[in-house]
CSV table of C-alpha atoms and ligand atoms in Angstrom, one decimal:
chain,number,residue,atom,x,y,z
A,211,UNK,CA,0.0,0.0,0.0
A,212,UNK,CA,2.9,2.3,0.9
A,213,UNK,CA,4.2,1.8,-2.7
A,214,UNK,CA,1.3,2.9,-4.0
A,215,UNK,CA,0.6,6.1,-2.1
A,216,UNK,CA,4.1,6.7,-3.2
A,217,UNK,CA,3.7,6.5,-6.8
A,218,UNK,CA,0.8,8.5,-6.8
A,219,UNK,CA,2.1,10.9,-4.7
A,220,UNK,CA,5.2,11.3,-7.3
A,221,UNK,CA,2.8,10.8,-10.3
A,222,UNK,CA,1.1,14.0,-8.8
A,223,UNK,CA,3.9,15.9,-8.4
A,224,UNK,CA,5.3,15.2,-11.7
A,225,UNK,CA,2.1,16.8,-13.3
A,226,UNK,CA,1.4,20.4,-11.2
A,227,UNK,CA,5.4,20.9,-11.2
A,228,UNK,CA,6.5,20.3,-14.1
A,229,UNK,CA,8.9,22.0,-15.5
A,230,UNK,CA,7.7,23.6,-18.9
A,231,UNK,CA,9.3,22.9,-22.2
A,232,UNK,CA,11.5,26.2,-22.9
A,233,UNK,CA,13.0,26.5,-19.6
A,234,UNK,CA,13.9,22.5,-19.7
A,235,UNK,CA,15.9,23.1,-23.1
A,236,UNK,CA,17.5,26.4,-21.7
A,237,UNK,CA,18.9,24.7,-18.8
A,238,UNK,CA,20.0,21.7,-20.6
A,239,UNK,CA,21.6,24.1,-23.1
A,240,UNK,CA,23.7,25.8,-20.3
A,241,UNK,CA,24.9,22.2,-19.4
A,242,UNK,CA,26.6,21.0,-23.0
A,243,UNK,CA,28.5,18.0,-21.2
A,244,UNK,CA,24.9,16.4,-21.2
A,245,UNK,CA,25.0,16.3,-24.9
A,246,UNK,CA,26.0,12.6,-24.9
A,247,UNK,CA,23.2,11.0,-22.8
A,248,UNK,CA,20.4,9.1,-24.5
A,249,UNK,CA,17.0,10.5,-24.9
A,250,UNK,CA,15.7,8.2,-22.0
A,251,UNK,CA,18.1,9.5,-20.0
A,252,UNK,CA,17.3,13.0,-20.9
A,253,UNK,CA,13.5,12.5,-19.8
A,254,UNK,CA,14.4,10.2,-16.4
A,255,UNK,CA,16.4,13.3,-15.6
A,256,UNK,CA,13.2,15.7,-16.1
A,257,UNK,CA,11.2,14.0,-13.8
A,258,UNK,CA,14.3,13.4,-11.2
A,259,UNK,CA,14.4,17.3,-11.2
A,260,UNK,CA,10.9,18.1,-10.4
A,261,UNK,CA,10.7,15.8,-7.9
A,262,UNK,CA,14.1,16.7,-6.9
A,263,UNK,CA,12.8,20.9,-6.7
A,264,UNK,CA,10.0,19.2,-5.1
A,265,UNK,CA,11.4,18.3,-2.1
A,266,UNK,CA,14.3,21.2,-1.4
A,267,UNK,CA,14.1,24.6,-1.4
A,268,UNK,CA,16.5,26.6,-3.1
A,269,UNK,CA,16.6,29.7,-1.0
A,270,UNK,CA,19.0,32.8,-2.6
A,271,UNK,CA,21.1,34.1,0.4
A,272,UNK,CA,22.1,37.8,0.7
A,273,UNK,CA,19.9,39.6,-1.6
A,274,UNK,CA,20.6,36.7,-4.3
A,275,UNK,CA,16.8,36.4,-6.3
A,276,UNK,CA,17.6,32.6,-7.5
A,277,UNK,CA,15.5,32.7,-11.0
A,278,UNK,CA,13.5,29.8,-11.9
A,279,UNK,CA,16.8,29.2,-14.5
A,280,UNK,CA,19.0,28.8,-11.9
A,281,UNK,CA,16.8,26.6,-9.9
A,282,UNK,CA,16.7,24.2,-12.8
A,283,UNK,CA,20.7,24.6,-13.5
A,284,UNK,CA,21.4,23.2,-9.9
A,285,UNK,CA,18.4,20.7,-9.9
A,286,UNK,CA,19.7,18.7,-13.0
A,287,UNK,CA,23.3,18.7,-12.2
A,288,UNK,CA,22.5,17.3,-8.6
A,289,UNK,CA,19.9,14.6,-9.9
A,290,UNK,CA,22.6,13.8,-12.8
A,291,UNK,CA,24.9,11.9,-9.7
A,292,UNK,CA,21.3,10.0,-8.7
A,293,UNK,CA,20.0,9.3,-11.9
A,294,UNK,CA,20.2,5.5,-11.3
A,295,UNK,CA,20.6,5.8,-7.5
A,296,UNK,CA,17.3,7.3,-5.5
A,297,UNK,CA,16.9,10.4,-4.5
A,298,UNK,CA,17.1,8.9,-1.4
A,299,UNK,CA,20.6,9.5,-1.3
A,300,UNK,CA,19.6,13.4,-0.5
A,301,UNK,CA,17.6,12.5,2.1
A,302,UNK,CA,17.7,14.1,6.0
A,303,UNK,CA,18.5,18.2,5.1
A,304,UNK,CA,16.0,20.8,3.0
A,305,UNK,CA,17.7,23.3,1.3
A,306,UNK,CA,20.2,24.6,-1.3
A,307,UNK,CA,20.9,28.4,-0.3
A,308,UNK,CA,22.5,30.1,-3.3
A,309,UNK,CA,24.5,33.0,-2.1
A,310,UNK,CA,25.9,36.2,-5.2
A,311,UNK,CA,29.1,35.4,-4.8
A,312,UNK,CA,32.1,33.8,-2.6
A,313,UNK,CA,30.9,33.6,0.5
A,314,UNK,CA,32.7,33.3,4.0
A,315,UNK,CA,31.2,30.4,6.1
A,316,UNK,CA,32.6,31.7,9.3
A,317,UNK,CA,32.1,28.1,11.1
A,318,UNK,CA,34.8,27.6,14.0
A,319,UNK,CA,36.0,24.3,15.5
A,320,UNK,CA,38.0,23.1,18.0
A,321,UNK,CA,41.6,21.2,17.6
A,322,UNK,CA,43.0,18.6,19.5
A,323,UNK,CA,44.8,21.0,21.8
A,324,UNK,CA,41.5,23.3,22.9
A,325,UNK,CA,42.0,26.1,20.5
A,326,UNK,CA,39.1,27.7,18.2
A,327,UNK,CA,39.6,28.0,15.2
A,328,UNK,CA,37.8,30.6,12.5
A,329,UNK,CA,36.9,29.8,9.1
A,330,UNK,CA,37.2,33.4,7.4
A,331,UNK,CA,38.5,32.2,3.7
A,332,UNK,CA,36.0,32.7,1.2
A,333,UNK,CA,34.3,29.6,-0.3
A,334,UNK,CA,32.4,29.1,-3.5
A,335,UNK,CA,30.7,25.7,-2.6
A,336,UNK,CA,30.1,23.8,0.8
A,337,UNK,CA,28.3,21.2,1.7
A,338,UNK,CA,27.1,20.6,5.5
A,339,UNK,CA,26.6,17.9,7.1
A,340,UNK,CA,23.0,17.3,7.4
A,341,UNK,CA,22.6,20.7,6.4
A,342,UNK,CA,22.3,22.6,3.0
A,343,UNK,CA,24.6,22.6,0.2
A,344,UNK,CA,25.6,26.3,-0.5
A,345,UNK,CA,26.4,27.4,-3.2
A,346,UNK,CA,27.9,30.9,-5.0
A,347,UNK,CA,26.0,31.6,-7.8
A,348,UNK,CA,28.9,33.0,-10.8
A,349,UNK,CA,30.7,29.9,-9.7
A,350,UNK,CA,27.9,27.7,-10.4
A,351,UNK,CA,27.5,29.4,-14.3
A,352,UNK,CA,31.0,29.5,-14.7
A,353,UNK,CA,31.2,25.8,-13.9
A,354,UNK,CA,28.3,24.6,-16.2
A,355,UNK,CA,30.2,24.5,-19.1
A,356,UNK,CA,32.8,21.9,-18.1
A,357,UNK,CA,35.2,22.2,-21.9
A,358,UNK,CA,35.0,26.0,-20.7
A,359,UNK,CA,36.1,25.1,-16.7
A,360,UNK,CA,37.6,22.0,-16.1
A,361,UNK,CA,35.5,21.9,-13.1
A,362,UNK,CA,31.6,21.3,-11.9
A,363,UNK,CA,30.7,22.6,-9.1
A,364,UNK,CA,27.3,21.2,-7.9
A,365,UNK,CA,28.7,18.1,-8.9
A,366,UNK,CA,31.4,18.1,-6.5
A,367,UNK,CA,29.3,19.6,-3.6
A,368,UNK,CA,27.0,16.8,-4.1
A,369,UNK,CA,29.2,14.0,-4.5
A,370,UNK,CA,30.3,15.2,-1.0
A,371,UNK,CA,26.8,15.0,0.3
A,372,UNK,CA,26.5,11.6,-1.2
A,373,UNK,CA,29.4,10.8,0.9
A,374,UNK,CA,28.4,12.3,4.0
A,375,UNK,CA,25.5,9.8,3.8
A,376,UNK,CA,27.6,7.1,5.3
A,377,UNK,CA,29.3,9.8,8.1
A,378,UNK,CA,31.8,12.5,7.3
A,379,UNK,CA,33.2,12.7,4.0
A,380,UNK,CA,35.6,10.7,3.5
A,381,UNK,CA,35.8,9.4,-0.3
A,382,UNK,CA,33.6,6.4,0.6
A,383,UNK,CA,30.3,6.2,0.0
A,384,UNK,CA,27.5,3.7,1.2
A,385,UNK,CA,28.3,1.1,-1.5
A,386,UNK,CA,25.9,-1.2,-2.8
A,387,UNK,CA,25.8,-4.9,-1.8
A,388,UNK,CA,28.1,-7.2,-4.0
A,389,UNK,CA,30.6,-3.9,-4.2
A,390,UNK,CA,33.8,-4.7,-1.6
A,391,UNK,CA,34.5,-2.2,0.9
A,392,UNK,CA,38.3,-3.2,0.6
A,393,UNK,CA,38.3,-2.9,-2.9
A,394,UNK,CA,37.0,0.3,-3.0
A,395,UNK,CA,39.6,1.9,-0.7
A,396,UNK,CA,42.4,-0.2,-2.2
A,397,UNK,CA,41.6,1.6,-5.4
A,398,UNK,CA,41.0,4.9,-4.0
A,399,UNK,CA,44.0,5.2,-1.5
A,400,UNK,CA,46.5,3.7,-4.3
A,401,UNK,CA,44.9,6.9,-7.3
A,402,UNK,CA,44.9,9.5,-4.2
A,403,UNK,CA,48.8,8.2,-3.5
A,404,UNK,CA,49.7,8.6,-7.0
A,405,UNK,CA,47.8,12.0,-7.9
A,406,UNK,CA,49.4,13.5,-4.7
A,407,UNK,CA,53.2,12.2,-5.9
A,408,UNK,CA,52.3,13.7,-9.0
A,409,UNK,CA,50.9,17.3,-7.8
A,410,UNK,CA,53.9,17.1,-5.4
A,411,UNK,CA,56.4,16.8,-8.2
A,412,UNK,CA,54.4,19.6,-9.8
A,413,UNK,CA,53.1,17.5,-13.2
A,414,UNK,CA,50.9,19.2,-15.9
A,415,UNK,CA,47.8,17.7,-14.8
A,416,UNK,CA,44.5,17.5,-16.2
A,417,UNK,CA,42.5,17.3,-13.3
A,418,UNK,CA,42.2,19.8,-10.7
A,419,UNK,CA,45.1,19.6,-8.6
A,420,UNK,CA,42.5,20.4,-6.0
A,421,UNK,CA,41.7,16.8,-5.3
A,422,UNK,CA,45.0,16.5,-3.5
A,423,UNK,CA,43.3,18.2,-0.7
A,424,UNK,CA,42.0,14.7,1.1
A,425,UNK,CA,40.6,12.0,-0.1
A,426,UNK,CA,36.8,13.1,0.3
A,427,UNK,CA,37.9,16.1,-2.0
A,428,UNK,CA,39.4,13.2,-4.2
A,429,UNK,CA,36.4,11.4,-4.5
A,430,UNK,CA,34.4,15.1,-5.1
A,431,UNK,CA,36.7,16.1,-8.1
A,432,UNK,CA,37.0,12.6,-9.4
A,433,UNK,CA,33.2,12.4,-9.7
A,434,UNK,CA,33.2,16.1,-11.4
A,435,UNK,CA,35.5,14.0,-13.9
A,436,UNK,CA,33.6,10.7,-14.1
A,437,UNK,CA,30.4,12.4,-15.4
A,438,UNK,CA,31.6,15.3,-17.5
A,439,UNK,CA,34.5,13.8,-19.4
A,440,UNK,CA,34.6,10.5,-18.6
A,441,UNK,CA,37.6,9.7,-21.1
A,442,UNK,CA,39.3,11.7,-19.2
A,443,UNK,CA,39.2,9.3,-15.6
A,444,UNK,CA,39.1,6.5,-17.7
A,445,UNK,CA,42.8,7.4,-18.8
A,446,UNK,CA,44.1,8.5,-15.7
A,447,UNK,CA,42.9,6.2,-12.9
A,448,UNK,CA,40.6,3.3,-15.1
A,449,UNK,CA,40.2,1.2,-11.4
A,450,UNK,CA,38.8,4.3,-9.7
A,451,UNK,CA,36.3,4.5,-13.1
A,452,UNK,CA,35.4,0.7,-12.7
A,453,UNK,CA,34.6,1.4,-9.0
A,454,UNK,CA,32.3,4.6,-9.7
A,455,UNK,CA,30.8,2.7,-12.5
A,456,UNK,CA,29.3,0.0,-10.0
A,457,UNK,CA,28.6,2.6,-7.0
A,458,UNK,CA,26.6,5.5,-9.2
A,459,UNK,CA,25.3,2.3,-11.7
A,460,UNK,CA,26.6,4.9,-15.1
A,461,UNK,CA,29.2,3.9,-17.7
A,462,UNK,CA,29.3,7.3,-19.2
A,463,UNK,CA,32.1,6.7,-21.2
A,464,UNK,CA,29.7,4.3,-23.2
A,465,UNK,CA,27.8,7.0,-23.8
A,466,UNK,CA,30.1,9.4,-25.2
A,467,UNK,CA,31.5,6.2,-27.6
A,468,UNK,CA,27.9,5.7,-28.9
A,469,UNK,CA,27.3,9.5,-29.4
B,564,LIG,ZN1,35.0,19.8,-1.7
């Protein structure tokens, strides 16, 4: 009986909310590394984004007015990490708050020895632990256009809330049943060695250096890679590609072969 309510209740809300024709193809047109995914895709990842919007607010933050573009901008990209997961996966927090630019987070914690500490440097993405993702707006537009970036944004801030789901972030996410724990972190830890050596001995490198940061950000930047030029991962680290393959059930690479 559940199931049912469930469906209807998502049938429902896939009617009133949908999102109408020319704002769809505007937003989709703002996001070219899209381009490859099959039509069914295309229209599974409509009706992930109203439902998606459904559920979270997107609230603009200090005087931002978040047009109904940008809510669709952010709503695709997020749903393109779950589009064979759930939306599950973002369950247990609200809201996206979208601020006009960098914004300071100003959170403080404590280290080992007692002392407080400030957060004062100026972010353009975070994502908080049962908590919104924020996001600065210019950052989110400059990002959409991966050729143009090198970089996704809402990606990376919700790959990290996909990881948070099992804890804090830390590159490994709840993985499905028949996937190996060991495996997993084998294949991570050995990539995140190797990319570190590398930014250490100051390589060219195509991905942002930026992953070297842990191995949650590792996992965030490597999933930016995974969906918007999957070639790209498949060169560099091909295990770490296997492993996302299985955990976000994608083989975008397929994609961009049959395209
Ligand atoms: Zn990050």
């Amino acid at each position: 009986m559940f199931e049912t309510i469930r469906r209807w209740r998502r049938e429902r809300v896939l009617k009133s909310a949908a999102i109408p024709d020319p704002l769809w193809h505007e937003a989709l047109a703002a996001l070219p590394f899209l381009d490859s995914c099959t039509d069914d895709e295309i229209a599974r990842l409509r009706d992930l984004s109203v439902l998606f919007l459904d559920a979270k607010s997107i609230i603009g933050a200090q005087g931002h007015e978040v047009t109904p573009l940008q809510r669709v901008v952010i709503a695709i990209e997020a749903c393109v990490l779950v589009l064979n997961l759930d939306l599950a996966y973002y369950a247990g927090w609200e809201s996206v708050v979208v601020y006009p630019g960098e914004f300071v987070p100003g959170w403080e914690w404590e280290d080992d020895a007692g002392v407080v500490h400030r957060n004062d440097l100026p972010m353009a993405g975070e994502a908080m632990h049962h908590g919104p993702v924020v996001l600065s707006w210019p950052d989110v537009a400059a990002s959409a256009d991966w050729e143009a970036a090198g970089m996704n944004l809402v990606i990376h801030e919700f790959a990290h809330k996909i990881d948070m789901v099992s804890g804090d972030a830390n590159g490994c996410p709840p993985l499905h049943a028949g996937m190996s724990v060991p495996a997993w972190r084998r294949t991570m830890a050995a990539a995140y060695e190797d990319f570190c050596a590398r930014v250490e001995r100051d390589e060219a490198l195509a991905i942002d250096p930026y992953a070297a940061e842990s191995p949650a950000e590792f996992f965030a930047v490597l999933s930016e890679v995974f969906f918007a030029e999957p070639t790209l991962l498949v060169d560099e680290y091909p295990d770490v590609y296997t492993q996302f393959a299985q955990f976000y059930r994608q083989d975008p690479v397929a994609r961009v072969a049959q395209r």
